[in-house]
Amino acid sequence: MLTPEAVDAYLHRMGTKRPERATGAALRELHERHVLSIPFENIDFNLRLPVNIGAGAIPKITEQRRGGGCYELNGAFSEVLRALGYDVTVMAGRVLENGELGPLMGHLILRVIAEDSPEPWLVDVGYGRGFRHPLRLDSRAPQEDPQGTFELKGAPDGDIDVYRNGSHQYRFEPRPRVVDDFRPTLWWFQNSADSPFLTQLFCTRPTAEGRVTLSGRKLVRVADGQRTKEELPDDAAVFDAYRTYFGFELDALPHPPAAPAAG
């Protein structure tokens, strides 16, 4: 169990305060603040730095004011939600990459029950194009969200598919897992030549007006439906962009992975 000080530091990082009760409305607020405040990024993978999961990722998020991938963000958020009184179950998913489902245990998501309702929520603050508010896990009707229209559909073997605006995002299995179950796949993400965390570089978060994304020297901003793309001139400008748009300092810059050779 996290200390009250650790929970408060995490909530401060999100720009919010401890809710009085672990209600569905509070969960909605917490989810939105997390998504808008803490970026989805894979910088440490490309810098070949250690990547922690679950509670081990909390100091990176609170002290370094960084973001992370799903193992870090959803893993850390699960511990915070438990400390606040929510019933949290970790689940595993497979993200769709290039038209195919990725590795088993490739995505960590959460099933959360609030104290004022027995209906479970799907919580995911560790997916780049995910939902801003929790989704009703038991509903198969379209669910409107500031990030799009989401829909959960039944899949083979009791799994569940997540769609955004009609596009398949990932598939997950509703059975319970624990954070340590994901460590072998984390090793694969850190070391495999096929790992999307090593073949891509990204730091992105939605904003109230749209989205901001930085990859190498390419800065893309979307505001009120208008998209602007800027090629930053040098390393100093990249350091400044991380500071300005994502609120953290880096000691070294990650560089975009080299394009695979044709053949």
Short mmCIF file of C-alpha atoms in Angstrom, two decimals:
data_model
loop_
_atom_site.label_atom_id
_atom_site.label_comp_id
_atom_site.label_asym_id
_atom_site.label_seq_id
_atom_site.Cartn_x
_atom_site.Cartn_y
_atom_site.Cartn_z
CA MET A 1 0.00 0.00 0.00
CA LEU A 2 1.31 3.43 -0.89
CA THR A 3 1.91 6.00 1.81
CA PRO A 4 -0.50 8.96 1.96
CA GLU A 5 2.41 11.19 0.97
CA ALA A 6 3.10 9.14 -2.17
CA VAL A 7 -0.57 9.23 -3.16
CA ASP A 8 -0.78 12.99 -2.61
CA ALA A 9 2.39 13.53 -4.67
CA TYR A 10 0.88 11.54 -7.54
CA LEU A 11 -2.38 13.48 -7.35
CA HIS A 12 -0.42 16.74 -7.31
CA ARG A 13 1.39 15.58 -10.47
CA MET A 14 -2.06 15.14 -12.03
CA GLY A 15 -3.16 18.60 -10.91
CA THR A 16 -5.88 17.39 -8.60
CA LYS A 17 -6.56 16.57 -4.96
CA ARG A 18 -7.60 13.48 -3.03
CA PRO A 19 -11.32 12.76 -3.52
CA GLU A 20 -13.47 12.46 -0.44
CA ARG A 21 -14.82 9.07 -1.58
CA ALA A 22 -13.93 6.46 -4.18
CA THR A 23 -16.95 7.19 -6.37
CA GLY A 24 -17.55 6.81 -10.09
CA ALA A 25 -17.61 10.59 -10.52
CA ALA A 26 -14.24 10.90 -8.77
CA LEU A 27 -12.82 8.13 -10.95
CA ARG A 28 -13.92 10.01 -14.05
CA GLU A 29 -12.15 13.15 -12.81
CA LEU A 30 -8.98 11.24 -11.87
CA HIS A 31 -8.86 9.48 -15.24
CA GLU A 32 -9.24 12.73 -17.16
CA ARG A 33 -6.62 14.56 -15.12
CA HIS A 34 -4.16 11.69 -15.60
CA VAL A 35 -4.63 11.59 -19.37
CA LEU A 36 -4.33 15.37 -19.77
CA SER A 37 -1.36 15.77 -17.43
CA ILE A 38 0.95 12.76 -17.82
CA PRO A 39 2.22 11.95 -21.33
CA PHE A 40 2.34 8.61 -23.06
CA GLU A 41 6.00 8.28 -24.06
CA ASN A 42 8.76 5.76 -24.72
CA ILE A 43 11.86 7.92 -24.27
CA ASP A 44 13.61 5.63 -21.79
CA PHE A 45 13.21 2.65 -24.13
CA ASN A 46 15.10 4.54 -26.83
CA LEU A 47 17.71 5.80 -24.38
CA ARG A 48 18.16 2.20 -23.17
CA LEU A 49 17.42 3.19 -19.59
CA PRO A 50 15.76 0.93 -17.00
CA VAL A 51 11.97 0.82 -17.14
CA ASN A 52 10.01 0.02 -13.97
CA ILE A 53 6.40 -1.10 -13.79
CA GLY A 54 3.65 -0.80 -11.22
CA ALA A 55 4.56 1.03 -8.02
CA GLY A 56 8.19 1.09 -9.15
CA ALA A 57 7.27 3.62 -11.84
CA ILE A 58 5.78 6.15 -9.42
CA PRO A 59 9.02 8.07 -8.61
CA LYS A 60 9.66 8.63 -12.32
CA ILE A 61 6.18 10.11 -12.69
CA THR A 62 6.10 12.20 -9.51
CA GLU A 63 9.74 13.21 -8.98
CA GLN A 64 10.98 13.45 -12.58
CA ARG A 65 7.54 14.61 -13.80
CA ARG A 66 7.81 12.12 -16.66
CA GLY A 67 5.29 9.88 -18.40
CA GLY A 68 5.69 6.35 -19.73
CA GLY A 69 4.08 3.39 -21.41
CA CYS A 70 1.11 1.34 -20.26
CA TYR A 71 3.11 -0.81 -17.83
CA GLU A 72 4.31 2.33 -16.09
CA LEU A 73 1.21 4.53 -16.26
CA ASN A 74 -1.57 2.00 -15.74
CA GLY A 75 0.60 0.02 -13.33
CA ALA A 76 1.28 3.10 -11.20
CA PHE A 77 -2.32 4.33 -11.45
CA SER A 78 -3.58 0.96 -10.23
CA GLU A 79 -1.65 1.40 -6.98
CA VAL A 80 -2.94 4.95 -6.51
CA LEU A 81 -6.55 3.90 -7.12
CA ARG A 82 -6.27 1.02 -4.64
CA ALA A 83 -4.87 3.41 -2.03
CA LEU A 84 -7.88 5.68 -2.63
CA GLY A 85 -10.30 2.82 -1.95
CA TYR A 86 -11.17 1.51 -5.43
CA ASP A 87 -11.44 -2.19 -6.28
CA VAL A 88 -8.83 -2.64 -9.02
CA THR A 89 -8.06 -5.66 -11.22
CA VAL A 90 -5.15 -5.72 -13.67
CA MET A 91 -5.91 -7.21 -17.09
CA ALA A 92 -3.81 -8.03 -20.17
CA GLY A 93 -4.34 -6.98 -23.77
CA ARG A 94 -2.84 -7.16 -27.27
CA VAL A 95 -2.48 -3.95 -29.27
CA LEU A 96 -3.21 -3.93 -32.99
CA GLU A 97 0.00 -3.06 -34.91
CA ASN A 98 0.06 -2.95 -38.69
CA GLY A 99 -3.20 -4.86 -38.90
CA GLU A 100 -2.11 -7.67 -36.55
CA LEU A 101 -2.49 -8.22 -32.84
CA GLY A 102 0.78 -7.78 -30.98
CA PRO A 103 2.25 -10.00 -28.27
CA LEU A 104 0.19 -11.50 -25.47
CA MET A 105 0.54 -9.34 -22.33
CA GLY A 106 1.48 -6.46 -24.63
CA HIS A 107 -0.90 -4.04 -22.96
CA LEU A 108 -1.80 -3.53 -19.30
CA ILE A 109 -5.26 -2.14 -18.51
CA LEU A 110 -7.51 -1.95 -15.46
CA ARG A 111 -10.96 -3.06 -14.33
CA VAL A 112 -12.14 -0.71 -11.59
CA ILE A 113 -15.22 -0.75 -9.36
CA ALA A 114 -16.24 2.35 -7.42
CA GLU A 115 -17.87 2.27 -4.02
CA ASP A 116 -21.15 3.77 -5.21
CA SER A 117 -21.85 1.33 -8.07
CA PRO A 118 -21.28 -2.40 -8.73
CA GLU A 119 -20.79 -1.80 -12.47
CA PRO A 120 -17.14 -2.15 -13.55
CA TRP A 121 -15.22 0.51 -15.45
CA LEU A 122 -12.51 0.02 -18.06
CA VAL A 123 -9.61 2.30 -17.11
CA ASP A 124 -6.68 2.96 -19.46
CA VAL A 125 -4.40 5.98 -19.02
CA GLY A 126 -1.52 4.32 -20.86
CA TYR A 127 -2.59 4.30 -24.50
CA GLY A 128 -1.73 7.10 -26.90
CA ARG A 129 -5.09 7.37 -28.65
CA GLY A 130 -7.24 6.15 -25.82
CA PHE A 131 -10.29 7.51 -24.07
CA ARG A 132 -10.29 10.50 -21.73
CA HIS A 133 -12.95 9.09 -19.41
CA PRO A 134 -13.40 5.50 -18.17
CA LEU A 135 -15.65 3.27 -20.27
CA ARG A 136 -18.48 1.10 -18.99
CA LEU A 137 -16.92 -2.35 -19.16
CA ASP A 138 -20.25 -4.21 -19.35
CA SER A 139 -21.75 -2.00 -22.07
CA ARG A 140 -21.60 -2.94 -25.77
CA ALA A 141 -23.24 0.29 -26.92
CA PRO A 142 -21.16 3.12 -28.44
CA GLN A 143 -19.73 5.38 -25.73
CA GLU A 144 -19.03 9.02 -26.58
CA ASP A 145 -15.82 10.55 -25.29
CA PRO A 146 -13.88 13.77 -26.04
CA GLN A 147 -11.32 11.55 -27.78
CA GLY A 148 -13.86 9.84 -30.05
CA THR A 149 -16.61 7.23 -30.07
CA PHE A 150 -15.54 4.03 -28.33
CA GLU A 151 -17.18 0.63 -28.47
CA LEU A 152 -16.46 -2.67 -26.73
CA LYS A 153 -17.26 -5.81 -28.69
CA GLY A 154 -17.12 -9.49 -27.86
CA ALA A 155 -14.15 -11.42 -29.31
CA PRO A 156 -13.21 -15.13 -29.46
CA ASP A 157 -12.60 -17.05 -26.23
CA GLY A 158 -14.40 -14.46 -24.12
CA ASP A 159 -11.98 -11.64 -24.97
CA ILE A 160 -13.14 -8.08 -25.62
CA ASP A 161 -12.16 -5.77 -28.48
CA VAL A 162 -11.87 -2.00 -28.10
CA TYR A 163 -12.77 0.18 -31.08
CA ARG A 164 -12.31 3.93 -31.52
CA ASN A 165 -14.33 5.60 -34.28
CA GLY A 166 -14.83 2.17 -35.83
CA SER A 167 -11.12 1.32 -35.83
CA HIS A 168 -9.90 -1.71 -33.86
CA GLN A 169 -7.39 -0.61 -31.20
CA TYR A 170 -6.72 -3.60 -28.98
CA ARG A 171 -8.11 -6.84 -27.57
CA PHE A 172 -8.02 -7.79 -23.91
CA GLU A 173 -8.88 -10.77 -21.77
CA PRO A 174 -11.06 -10.08 -18.71
CA ARG A 175 -9.28 -12.57 -16.43
CA PRO A 176 -7.29 -11.14 -13.47
CA ARG A 177 -3.53 -10.61 -13.73
CA VAL A 178 -0.83 -9.11 -11.52
CA VAL A 179 1.75 -6.55 -12.58
CA ASP A 180 4.64 -9.05 -12.35
CA ASP A 181 3.00 -11.15 -15.09
CA PHE A 182 4.09 -8.45 -17.58
CA ARG A 183 7.81 -8.52 -16.83
CA PRO A 184 8.75 -11.03 -19.60
CA THR A 185 6.94 -8.95 -22.22
CA LEU A 186 8.56 -5.79 -20.85
CA TRP A 187 11.93 -7.47 -21.50
CA TRP A 188 10.80 -8.18 -25.08
CA PHE A 189 9.76 -4.55 -25.57
CA GLN A 190 13.18 -3.42 -24.31
CA ASN A 191 15.25 -5.82 -26.41
CA SER A 192 13.48 -7.13 -29.51
CA ALA A 193 14.26 -5.62 -32.91
CA ASP A 194 10.51 -5.90 -33.61
CA SER A 195 9.49 -3.97 -30.51
CA PRO A 196 7.25 -0.99 -31.36
CA PHE A 197 8.87 0.82 -28.44
CA LEU A 198 12.25 0.60 -30.21
CA THR A 199 11.07 1.11 -33.80
CA GLN A 200 9.11 4.26 -32.87
CA LEU A 201 9.77 7.35 -30.77
CA PHE A 202 6.92 9.35 -29.28
CA CYS A 203 5.86 11.66 -26.48
CA THR A 204 2.21 12.66 -26.70
CA ARG A 205 -0.70 13.85 -24.61
CA PRO A 206 -4.15 15.20 -25.39
CA THR A 207 -4.96 18.76 -24.42
CA ALA A 208 -8.25 20.55 -23.80
CA GLU A 209 -8.03 21.86 -27.37
CA GLY A 210 -6.54 18.85 -29.17
CA ARG A 211 -3.15 17.12 -28.83
CA VAL A 212 0.60 17.74 -28.79
CA THR A 213 3.14 15.15 -29.98
CA LEU A 214 6.94 15.24 -30.21
CA SER A 215 9.00 12.64 -32.07
CA GLY A 216 12.65 13.47 -32.54
CA ARG A 217 12.62 17.00 -33.94
CA LYS A 218 9.08 16.78 -35.31
CA LEU A 219 6.56 18.69 -33.21
CA VAL A 220 2.88 18.28 -34.12
CA ARG A 221 0.15 20.32 -32.46
CA VAL A 222 -3.60 20.03 -32.95
CA ALA A 223 -5.81 22.80 -31.59
CA ASP A 224 -9.49 23.30 -32.37
CA GLY A 225 -9.21 21.06 -35.42
CA GLN A 226 -6.18 22.85 -36.86
CA ARG A 227 -3.00 20.78 -37.27
CA THR A 228 0.46 22.36 -37.37
CA LYS A 229 3.71 20.51 -37.95
CA GLU A 230 7.10 21.98 -37.11
CA GLU A 231 10.63 20.66 -37.64
CA LEU A 232 12.67 21.91 -34.71
CA PRO A 233 16.04 23.35 -35.73
CA ASP A 234 18.42 21.88 -33.15
CA ASP A 235 18.82 19.94 -29.90
CA ALA A 236 18.29 23.04 -27.79
CA ALA A 237 14.86 23.52 -29.35
CA VAL A 238 13.98 19.87 -28.67
CA PHE A 239 14.99 20.13 -25.02
CA ASP A 240 12.86 23.26 -24.78
CA ALA A 241 9.86 21.54 -26.42
CA TYR A 242 9.94 18.72 -23.86
CA ARG A 243 10.09 21.36 -21.14
CA THR A 244 7.37 23.60 -22.61
CA TYR A 245 4.80 21.07 -23.80
CA PHE A 246 5.36 18.17 -21.40
CA GLY A 247 6.82 19.82 -18.31
CA PHE A 248 10.00 17.80 -17.80
CA GLU A 249 13.75 18.07 -18.26
CA LEU A 250 15.92 15.46 -19.97
CA ASP A 251 19.63 14.82 -19.48
CA ALA A 252 19.98 13.34 -22.98
CA LEU A 253 17.85 13.30 -26.10
CA PRO A 254 16.41 10.18 -27.69
CA HIS A 255 16.76 10.04 -31.45
CA PRO A 256 14.21 8.54 -33.84
CA PRO A 257 14.98 4.90 -34.68
CA ALA A 258 16.58 4.32 -38.07
CA ALA A 259 14.20 3.27 -40.81
CA PRO A 260 14.46 -0.46 -41.62
CA ALA A 261 16.48 -1.32 -44.67
CA ALA A 262 14.49 -2.19 -47.80
CA GLY A 263 14.62 -5.75 -48.94
#
